[in-house]
Amino acid sequence: MIAVIMPVYNTEEYLGAAIDSVIGQTLSFEENVRLYLLDDASTDGSLKICQDYQKKYPDNIIVKHFEENQGVSAIRNYGIRQCRECGDVIVSFLDSDDKLGEDVFERVVEFFDAHEDINMATVEIMLFGAMTKDHKINWRFRDKEVVNIQKDYTNPHYYIGGAFVRRTALQKLEFDEAMQFWEDALAINQVILEEGQYGLVSGVYYYYRKRSDESSLVDVAWKSKERYTSFLESGYGKIMACSKKSKRRIIPYVQFLVAYHMRLFMVRKRQQDISDTLTEEEITELRRKLQKILKKIKVSIILQVPTSLPIIEAMLSIRAGRQVRAKRVYREKECLFVYKGVELARMSERRVQLYAPIDKPDSEFNGMWKATFYTPVYAMKKQDRLFAEYHGERIEAREYRCRKQLFILGKRMRCFYHARFAIDLPADWDVLTFGVYLAEGGTEVLLNRIERQEWEALQKNLCSEEEREAADEAVADKM
């Protein structure tokens, strides 16, 4: 049997879709599934929706209403206690604003039948709602079915949504009710540490709703001071302590788990949240606490985190207590960024973004196209040059005003004052290849190729200066 624990709190808008995704599984709901709808003192119509579904499926749906709000961890723990009495059961967790792909249960049962020694498995995560895309961490599913945390330590897991736990491992699963965030990562990784392995069921999805108003608990947490202070001890500190207790050391899996998650403090989109939420003194204290944690993580582990070069450099700098930068190694038509013999980035993998014609009649650049090179790996120098080529013909771009800078946790990492350009595209060019001349190394590096229909589509779709500036900001965030 599969038991689904669904905490419910004021999600009447999405609740029906979540429940329907459980009922509509290819594995028979009435024969194989028990759904726990645990209403945590909702004040909207959520409880009635739960009760209406229970009337339709009285043998499969259990509704529990709490008069006072317990919090999601307490609700999940209540559901776990109920499931421990169910005998041979596979327990899963579904948030009431998310949903499951229709064949998830069938595929999970097949997986456990084929892997009797695996007691915890997870499915892939797909974002939907305000955006639709694979979750970044889905890379784990491409080449393996089982993660052995000793050998495959760069394959971390963080989410209870989409996780399936057999009864033997369920005895080890408990959520810290005092934690406001990351409680699922801590709980599930305590199980993974004990088990030493977990399964990956590829091609089926847990659909995580991304709300356009950023009202989810994950988004709201970034505006809470506790997200930056007590969390470091209650989250990172506790999982490291668990590793020491069970393995007598902080194993590489836990080091990578923490380092990969820590990058979220340093991504561009969170810097405004941090500066709005914390004072300068609190940001300094945050860096000090991060340093304490980073000193427990080997440099070789940090260098394996798949993220942008400035974030790697920021981690290394905080850890060392001084500025750390990758070394630039120039080769013919290439520039590599290397630290301690590890290649972290290549200039040729970066791209120039061509995004809008300049519509300023009084400007010397009127009619030219604006281009940006906000590559995170390199801040262009005044003497560097951007150019475009087509069948041996070359046009050099002209520098265009730019005041962009990149800050991470209050420290400036890059200054993009020379990263915006204007370029005059000939009418007879069907395609162009951008390149950059790096004066320091005397090296030319070819970058991305753009076809005419691409820039014509951009010209058609971007019609106002406000939209163009908004697009420029978006490009900077992505690069």
XYZ file of C-alpha atoms in Angstrom:
479
model
C 0.000 0.000 0.000
C 1.029 3.611 -0.623
C 0.163 6.164 2.035
C 0.163 9.846 1.068
C 0.576 12.459 3.799
C -0.811 15.822 2.700
C -0.622 18.778 5.130
C -3.373 21.258 4.247
C -3.454 24.930 5.155
C -5.489 27.570 3.301
C -4.947 26.194 -0.199
C -8.540 25.892 -1.425
C -7.491 27.271 -4.829
C -5.102 24.373 -5.507
C -6.242 21.584 -3.177
C -8.600 19.833 -5.582
C -5.868 19.478 -8.228
C -3.487 18.023 -5.650
C -6.024 15.440 -4.451
C -7.097 14.573 -8.005
C -3.461 13.858 -8.916
C -3.456 11.160 -6.213
C -6.841 9.710 -7.122
C -6.068 9.671 -10.844
C -2.925 7.548 -10.657
C -2.479 4.670 -13.100
C -2.126 2.488 -10.000
C -5.678 1.952 -8.712
C -6.444 4.471 -5.976
C -9.204 2.439 -4.304
C -7.132 -0.743 -4.233
C -3.681 0.587 -3.362
C -3.696 4.063 -1.802
C -4.561 5.705 1.483
C -4.607 9.509 1.533
C -4.224 11.453 4.780
C -5.639 14.989 4.451
C -4.381 16.775 7.560
C -6.006 20.195 7.873
C -3.885 22.519 9.984
C -6.616 24.910 11.195
C -7.393 26.340 7.751
C -9.571 29.446 7.726
C -10.720 29.160 4.090
C -12.721 26.396 2.427
C -9.940 23.795 2.510
C -11.496 21.623 5.230
C -14.802 21.342 3.357
C -12.977 20.285 0.200
C -11.218 17.558 2.197
C -14.492 16.379 3.722
C -16.239 16.303 0.340
C -13.515 14.055 -1.083
C -13.696 11.820 1.983
C -17.405 11.268 1.361
C -16.599 10.000 -2.144
C -13.800 7.710 -0.951
C -14.501 6.842 2.708
C -12.270 3.759 2.622
C -9.258 5.547 1.173
C -9.278 9.105 2.489
C -8.730 10.019 6.121
C -9.371 13.603 7.179
C -7.964 15.040 10.381
C -8.752 18.618 11.399
C -6.665 20.505 13.952
C -8.399 23.362 15.745
C -5.086 25.154 16.383
C -2.306 25.571 13.848
C 0.454 23.020 14.447
C 2.944 23.835 11.710
C 3.877 21.663 8.753
C 6.513 19.629 10.617
C 4.130 18.673 13.423
C 1.479 17.755 10.858
C 3.891 15.533 8.941
C 5.033 13.869 12.158
C 1.403 13.113 13.027
C 0.951 11.515 9.606
C 4.132 9.455 10.032
C 2.891 8.095 13.369
C -0.345 6.979 11.732
C 1.512 5.281 8.881
C 3.829 3.389 11.217
C 0.786 1.408 12.320
C -0.138 0.403 8.770
C 2.169 -2.569 8.292
C 3.966 -2.896 4.952
C 3.545 0.596 3.532
C 5.340 3.022 1.227
C 4.870 6.555 2.552
C 4.991 9.671 0.402
C 4.445 13.373 1.022
C 2.545 15.835 -1.159
C 2.026 19.527 -0.419
C -1.530 20.671 -1.006
C -0.610 23.187 -3.731
C 1.527 20.716 -5.689
C 0.606 17.602 -7.683
C 1.929 14.284 -8.968
C 2.400 12.904 -12.460
C -0.201 10.241 -13.187
C 2.155 7.232 -13.260
C 4.330 8.095 -10.264
C 2.949 5.404 -7.919
C 3.137 2.643 -10.513
C 6.760 3.436 -11.334
C 7.764 3.731 -7.658
C 6.266 0.335 -6.830
C 8.112 -1.182 -9.802
C 11.349 0.401 -8.558
C 11.032 -0.962 -5.021
C 10.088 -4.408 -6.346
C 13.320 -4.401 -8.371
C 15.482 -2.978 -5.546
C 14.640 -4.799 -2.336
C 17.635 -3.272 -0.507
C 16.550 0.341 -1.159
C 14.205 1.864 1.428
C 13.973 5.444 0.205
C 13.557 6.757 -3.349
C 12.623 9.994 -5.053
C 11.169 11.107 -8.382
C 12.147 14.052 -10.546
C 10.853 17.552 -9.802
C 9.172 19.776 -12.372
C 8.350 23.415 -11.643
C 4.954 24.632 -12.863
C 2.677 27.609 -12.392
C 4.572 30.887 -12.774
C 7.245 28.969 -14.695
C 7.558 25.511 -16.239
C 10.940 23.796 -16.255
C 12.950 20.915 -14.856
C 14.406 21.484 -11.421
C 18.166 21.987 -11.580
C 18.831 19.039 -9.302
C 17.293 16.595 -11.804
C 20.779 16.016 -13.221
C 21.039 13.075 -10.792
C 18.531 11.020 -12.772
C 20.443 10.917 -16.034
C 22.899 8.090 -15.471
C 22.008 6.109 -12.343
C 19.154 4.465 -10.453
C 20.802 4.265 -7.037
C 22.911 6.872 -5.265
C 25.553 5.427 -2.961
C 26.460 8.435 -0.844
C 30.031 7.262 -0.314
C 30.785 6.967 -4.046
C 28.217 9.373 -5.515
C 28.665 12.173 -2.997
C 27.913 14.960 -5.498
C 24.282 13.783 -5.759
C 22.491 15.504 -2.863
C 18.806 15.318 -2.037
C 16.814 18.045 -0.254
C 13.055 17.599 -0.667
C 10.382 15.538 1.035
C 7.989 16.233 -1.840
C 8.389 13.382 -4.304
C 10.213 11.193 -1.759
C 8.944 7.668 -0.997
C 9.966 5.903 2.204
C 9.433 2.247 3.061
C 8.317 1.240 6.533
C 11.799 0.225 7.747
C 13.251 3.660 6.922
C 10.088 5.385 8.137
C 11.087 4.513 11.700
C 14.047 6.884 11.281
C 12.087 9.781 9.768
C 11.071 12.680 11.996
C 10.784 16.412 11.361
C 12.235 19.005 13.728
C 9.135 20.959 14.768
C 11.195 23.942 15.925
C 12.572 24.584 12.409
C 10.821 27.027 10.099
C 12.673 26.059 6.903
C 14.950 23.283 5.602
C 13.236 20.903 7.985
C 12.546 18.514 5.099
C 16.193 18.507 3.939
C 17.369 17.764 7.479
C 14.792 15.037 8.072
C 15.246 13.192 4.789
C 19.042 13.370 4.961
C 19.084 11.895 8.444
C 17.397 8.890 6.836
C 19.811 8.908 3.884
C 22.804 8.990 6.254
C 21.488 5.935 8.067
C 20.603 4.081 4.871
C 23.757 5.053 2.983
C 21.866 5.067 -0.301
C 18.666 6.157 -2.008
C 16.895 5.431 -5.270
C 16.166 7.592 -8.305
C 12.991 6.932 -10.296
C 13.484 8.776 -13.573
C 10.905 9.996 -16.083
C 8.096 10.599 -13.563
C 7.503 13.882 -11.799
C 6.532 15.641 -8.628
C 5.120 18.983 -9.797
C 6.190 21.836 -7.533
C 4.043 24.941 -7.895
C 5.987 28.149 -8.381
C 3.678 31.016 -7.482
C 3.900 34.270 -9.416
C 3.481 36.317 -6.225
C 6.352 34.408 -4.531
C 4.064 33.618 -1.594
C 5.319 30.089 -0.994
C 7.057 29.318 2.301
C 10.374 28.965 0.470
C 10.126 32.430 -1.119
C 8.799 34.162 2.006
C 11.594 32.665 4.127
C 14.184 34.817 2.355
C 12.576 37.878 3.917
C 12.974 36.547 7.467
C 16.069 37.277 9.569
C 15.979 33.730 10.929
C 16.675 32.451 7.415
C 20.171 33.895 7.721
C 21.065 33.451 11.395
C 19.656 30.567 13.402
C 19.192 28.500 10.243
C 22.921 28.052 9.773
C 23.107 26.170 13.061
C 19.702 24.451 12.972
C 20.139 23.415 9.352
C 23.750 23.084 8.231
C 25.051 22.634 11.771
C 22.659 19.809 12.608
C 23.219 17.763 9.464
C 26.982 18.068 9.972
C 26.543 16.951 13.583
C 24.432 13.984 12.414
C 27.209 12.973 10.041
C 29.781 13.139 12.817
C 27.571 11.050 15.082
C 26.779 8.298 12.576
C 29.961 8.342 10.441
C 32.463 9.872 12.922
C 33.252 12.616 10.435
C 31.577 15.071 8.082
C 31.499 12.853 5.021
C 31.935 14.340 1.512
C 28.221 13.811 0.772
C 27.248 16.149 3.625
C 29.967 18.641 2.750
C 28.667 18.824 -0.818
C 25.039 18.887 0.368
C 25.765 22.004 2.437
C 28.026 23.709 -0.114
C 25.585 23.235 -2.984
C 22.715 24.636 -0.920
C 24.830 27.503 0.414
C 25.164 28.912 -3.098
C 21.551 30.142 -2.717
C 22.824 32.806 -0.300
C 25.036 34.109 -3.078
C 22.953 34.016 -6.269
C 22.202 37.380 -7.829
C 18.421 37.258 -7.282
C 18.809 36.923 -3.475
C 21.152 39.847 -2.903
C 18.323 42.377 -2.797
C 16.405 40.228 -0.293
C 19.514 40.062 1.878
C 20.179 43.807 1.784
C 16.494 44.535 2.502
C 16.311 42.083 5.408
C 19.674 42.429 7.160
C 21.680 45.406 8.374
C 25.323 45.802 7.339
C 26.361 44.466 10.746
C 24.108 41.435 10.325
C 25.508 40.732 6.860
C 29.011 40.835 8.359
C 27.882 38.385 11.056
C 26.334 36.176 8.370
C 29.660 36.039 6.538
C 31.415 35.127 9.801
C 29.003 32.236 10.434
C 29.300 31.062 6.849
C 33.083 31.079 7.244
C 32.793 28.834 10.299
C 30.786 26.320 8.273
C 32.914 26.598 5.129
C 36.062 25.788 7.098
C 34.525 22.334 7.663
C 34.185 21.842 3.897
C 37.223 20.922 1.828
C 38.253 23.260 -0.961
C 38.141 20.309 -3.356
C 34.423 19.870 -2.530
C 33.639 23.560 -3.085
C 35.335 23.414 -6.486
C 32.895 20.677 -7.559
C 29.741 22.726 -6.896
C 28.003 23.374 -10.249
C 27.482 27.114 -10.047
C 28.889 30.356 -11.431
C 32.512 31.331 -10.946
C 31.776 34.399 -8.745
C 29.886 32.167 -6.293
C 32.778 29.685 -6.133
C 35.156 32.599 -5.601
C 32.874 34.065 -2.926
C 32.801 30.760 -1.018
C 36.565 30.412 -1.235
C 37.054 34.043 -0.180
C 34.733 33.749 2.827
C 36.407 30.486 3.834
C 39.907 31.976 3.581
C 39.016 35.355 5.067
C 40.619 37.105 2.094
C 39.927 37.712 -1.577
C 40.349 34.577 -3.693
C 40.168 34.659 -7.477
C 40.627 32.025 -10.143
C 43.727 32.341 -12.302
C 43.278 33.266 -15.966
C 45.188 30.966 -18.307
C 45.421 32.200 -21.905
C 45.701 29.829 -24.817
C 45.258 30.289 -28.552
C 41.658 31.496 -28.989
C 40.763 30.566 -25.409
C 40.894 31.845 -21.854
C 40.519 29.347 -18.981
C 39.696 30.143 -15.362
C 41.576 27.788 -13.050
C 41.985 27.359 -9.293
C 44.392 24.835 -7.772
C 44.586 22.997 -11.061
C 40.808 22.710 -11.440
C 39.254 24.291 -14.519
C 36.174 26.241 -13.417
C 35.124 28.010 -16.624
C 36.042 28.783 -20.215
C 35.568 32.122 -21.893
C 34.430 30.435 -25.141
C 31.399 28.983 -23.326
C 30.091 32.451 -22.499
C 27.820 34.447 -24.768
C 27.114 37.974 -25.880
C 23.447 38.890 -25.604
C 22.103 40.903 -28.507
C 18.718 42.134 -27.439
C 17.450 45.468 -28.751
C 17.985 48.236 -31.318
C 18.747 51.651 -29.846
C 15.906 54.092 -30.502
C 17.319 57.471 -29.450
C 17.269 59.980 -32.348
C 19.619 62.393 -30.570
C 22.178 59.710 -29.784
C 25.267 58.853 -31.824
C 24.237 55.219 -31.340
C 20.754 55.592 -32.810
C 19.841 52.641 -35.024
C 22.666 50.470 -33.720
C 21.994 47.318 -31.715
C 22.665 47.095 -28.011
C 24.700 44.095 -26.837
C 25.777 43.003 -23.369
C 28.570 40.802 -22.110
C 27.729 40.420 -18.428
C 29.634 37.174 -18.184
C 30.065 36.238 -14.515
C 33.521 34.821 -15.163
C 35.134 38.036 -16.323
C 34.785 41.800 -16.004
C 35.862 43.377 -19.277
C 38.663 45.941 -19.207
C 38.711 49.284 -20.988
C 41.275 48.016 -23.511
C 39.335 44.832 -24.350
C 37.256 44.812 -27.529
C 34.068 43.114 -28.657
C 33.606 42.299 -32.335
C 31.298 40.454 -34.734
C 32.353 38.413 -37.768
C 30.647 37.176 -40.945
C 32.499 35.344 -43.745
C 35.812 36.977 -42.885
C 34.327 40.464 -42.508
C 34.662 41.984 -39.035
C 32.914 44.864 -37.256
C 34.074 46.165 -33.897
C 31.482 47.167 -31.334
C 31.566 50.503 -29.520
C 31.330 50.759 -25.772
C 27.930 51.899 -24.503
C 27.245 53.356 -21.063
C 26.968 50.737 -18.317
C 27.044 51.010 -14.508
C 26.374 47.388 -13.541
C 28.145 45.757 -10.619
C 27.862 42.350 -8.987
C 27.746 42.172 -5.191
C 27.617 38.984 -3.114
C 26.826 39.357 0.589
C 27.882 42.982 0.561
C 31.204 42.449 -1.252
C 31.743 43.576 -4.834
C 32.729 40.640 -7.044
C 32.557 42.125 -10.544
C 32.389 45.605 -12.080
C 30.701 45.550 -15.503
C 31.433 49.162 -16.495
C 32.777 48.037 -19.882
C 30.301 45.218 -20.533
C 27.666 46.944 -22.689
C 28.108 47.730 -26.374
C 26.508 49.186 -29.465
C 27.086 47.543 -32.817
C 25.924 48.399 -36.345
C 24.679 45.230 -38.064
C 24.962 45.268 -41.868
C 21.720 44.583 -43.739
C 23.314 41.848 -45.858
C 24.532 39.729 -42.922
C 22.509 36.537 -42.408
C 24.406 35.410 -39.351
C 27.148 36.695 -37.088
C 29.634 35.265 -34.613
C 30.618 37.386 -31.637
C 34.141 37.397 -30.304
C 36.190 39.226 -27.715
C 39.784 40.426 -27.761
C 41.375 40.155 -24.305
C 44.197 42.663 -24.167
C 45.890 41.177 -21.101
C 46.548 37.851 -22.794
C 46.643 39.160 -26.347
C 44.017 36.529 -27.150
C 40.901 36.523 -29.318
C 38.104 34.207 -28.180
C 35.134 33.386 -30.404
C 31.813 33.272 -28.574
C 28.220 32.621 -29.680
C 26.598 32.622 -33.117
C 23.344 34.497 -33.829
C 21.213 34.187 -36.957
C 19.323 37.090 -38.538
C 15.861 35.698 -37.750
C 16.793 35.755 -34.066
C 17.572 39.482 -33.972
C 14.624 40.294 -36.231
C 12.349 38.483 -33.761
C 13.861 40.525 -30.935
C 13.276 43.750 -32.854
C 9.643 42.809 -33.412
C 8.934 41.782 -29.817
C 10.693 44.591 -27.935
C 8.873 47.778 -28.787
C 9.488 50.205 -25.914
C 12.528 51.508 -24.074
C 11.019 50.295 -20.783
C 10.699 46.754 -22.125
C 14.234 46.885 -23.456
C 15.618 47.939 -20.095
C 13.623 45.197 -18.388
C 15.026 42.682 -20.852
C 18.530 43.953 -20.129
C 18.036 43.309 -16.434
C 16.725 39.827 -17.144
C 19.729 39.038 -19.322
C 22.109 40.146 -16.601
C 20.394 37.923 -14.042
C 20.602 34.856 -16.294
C 24.254 35.315 -17.202
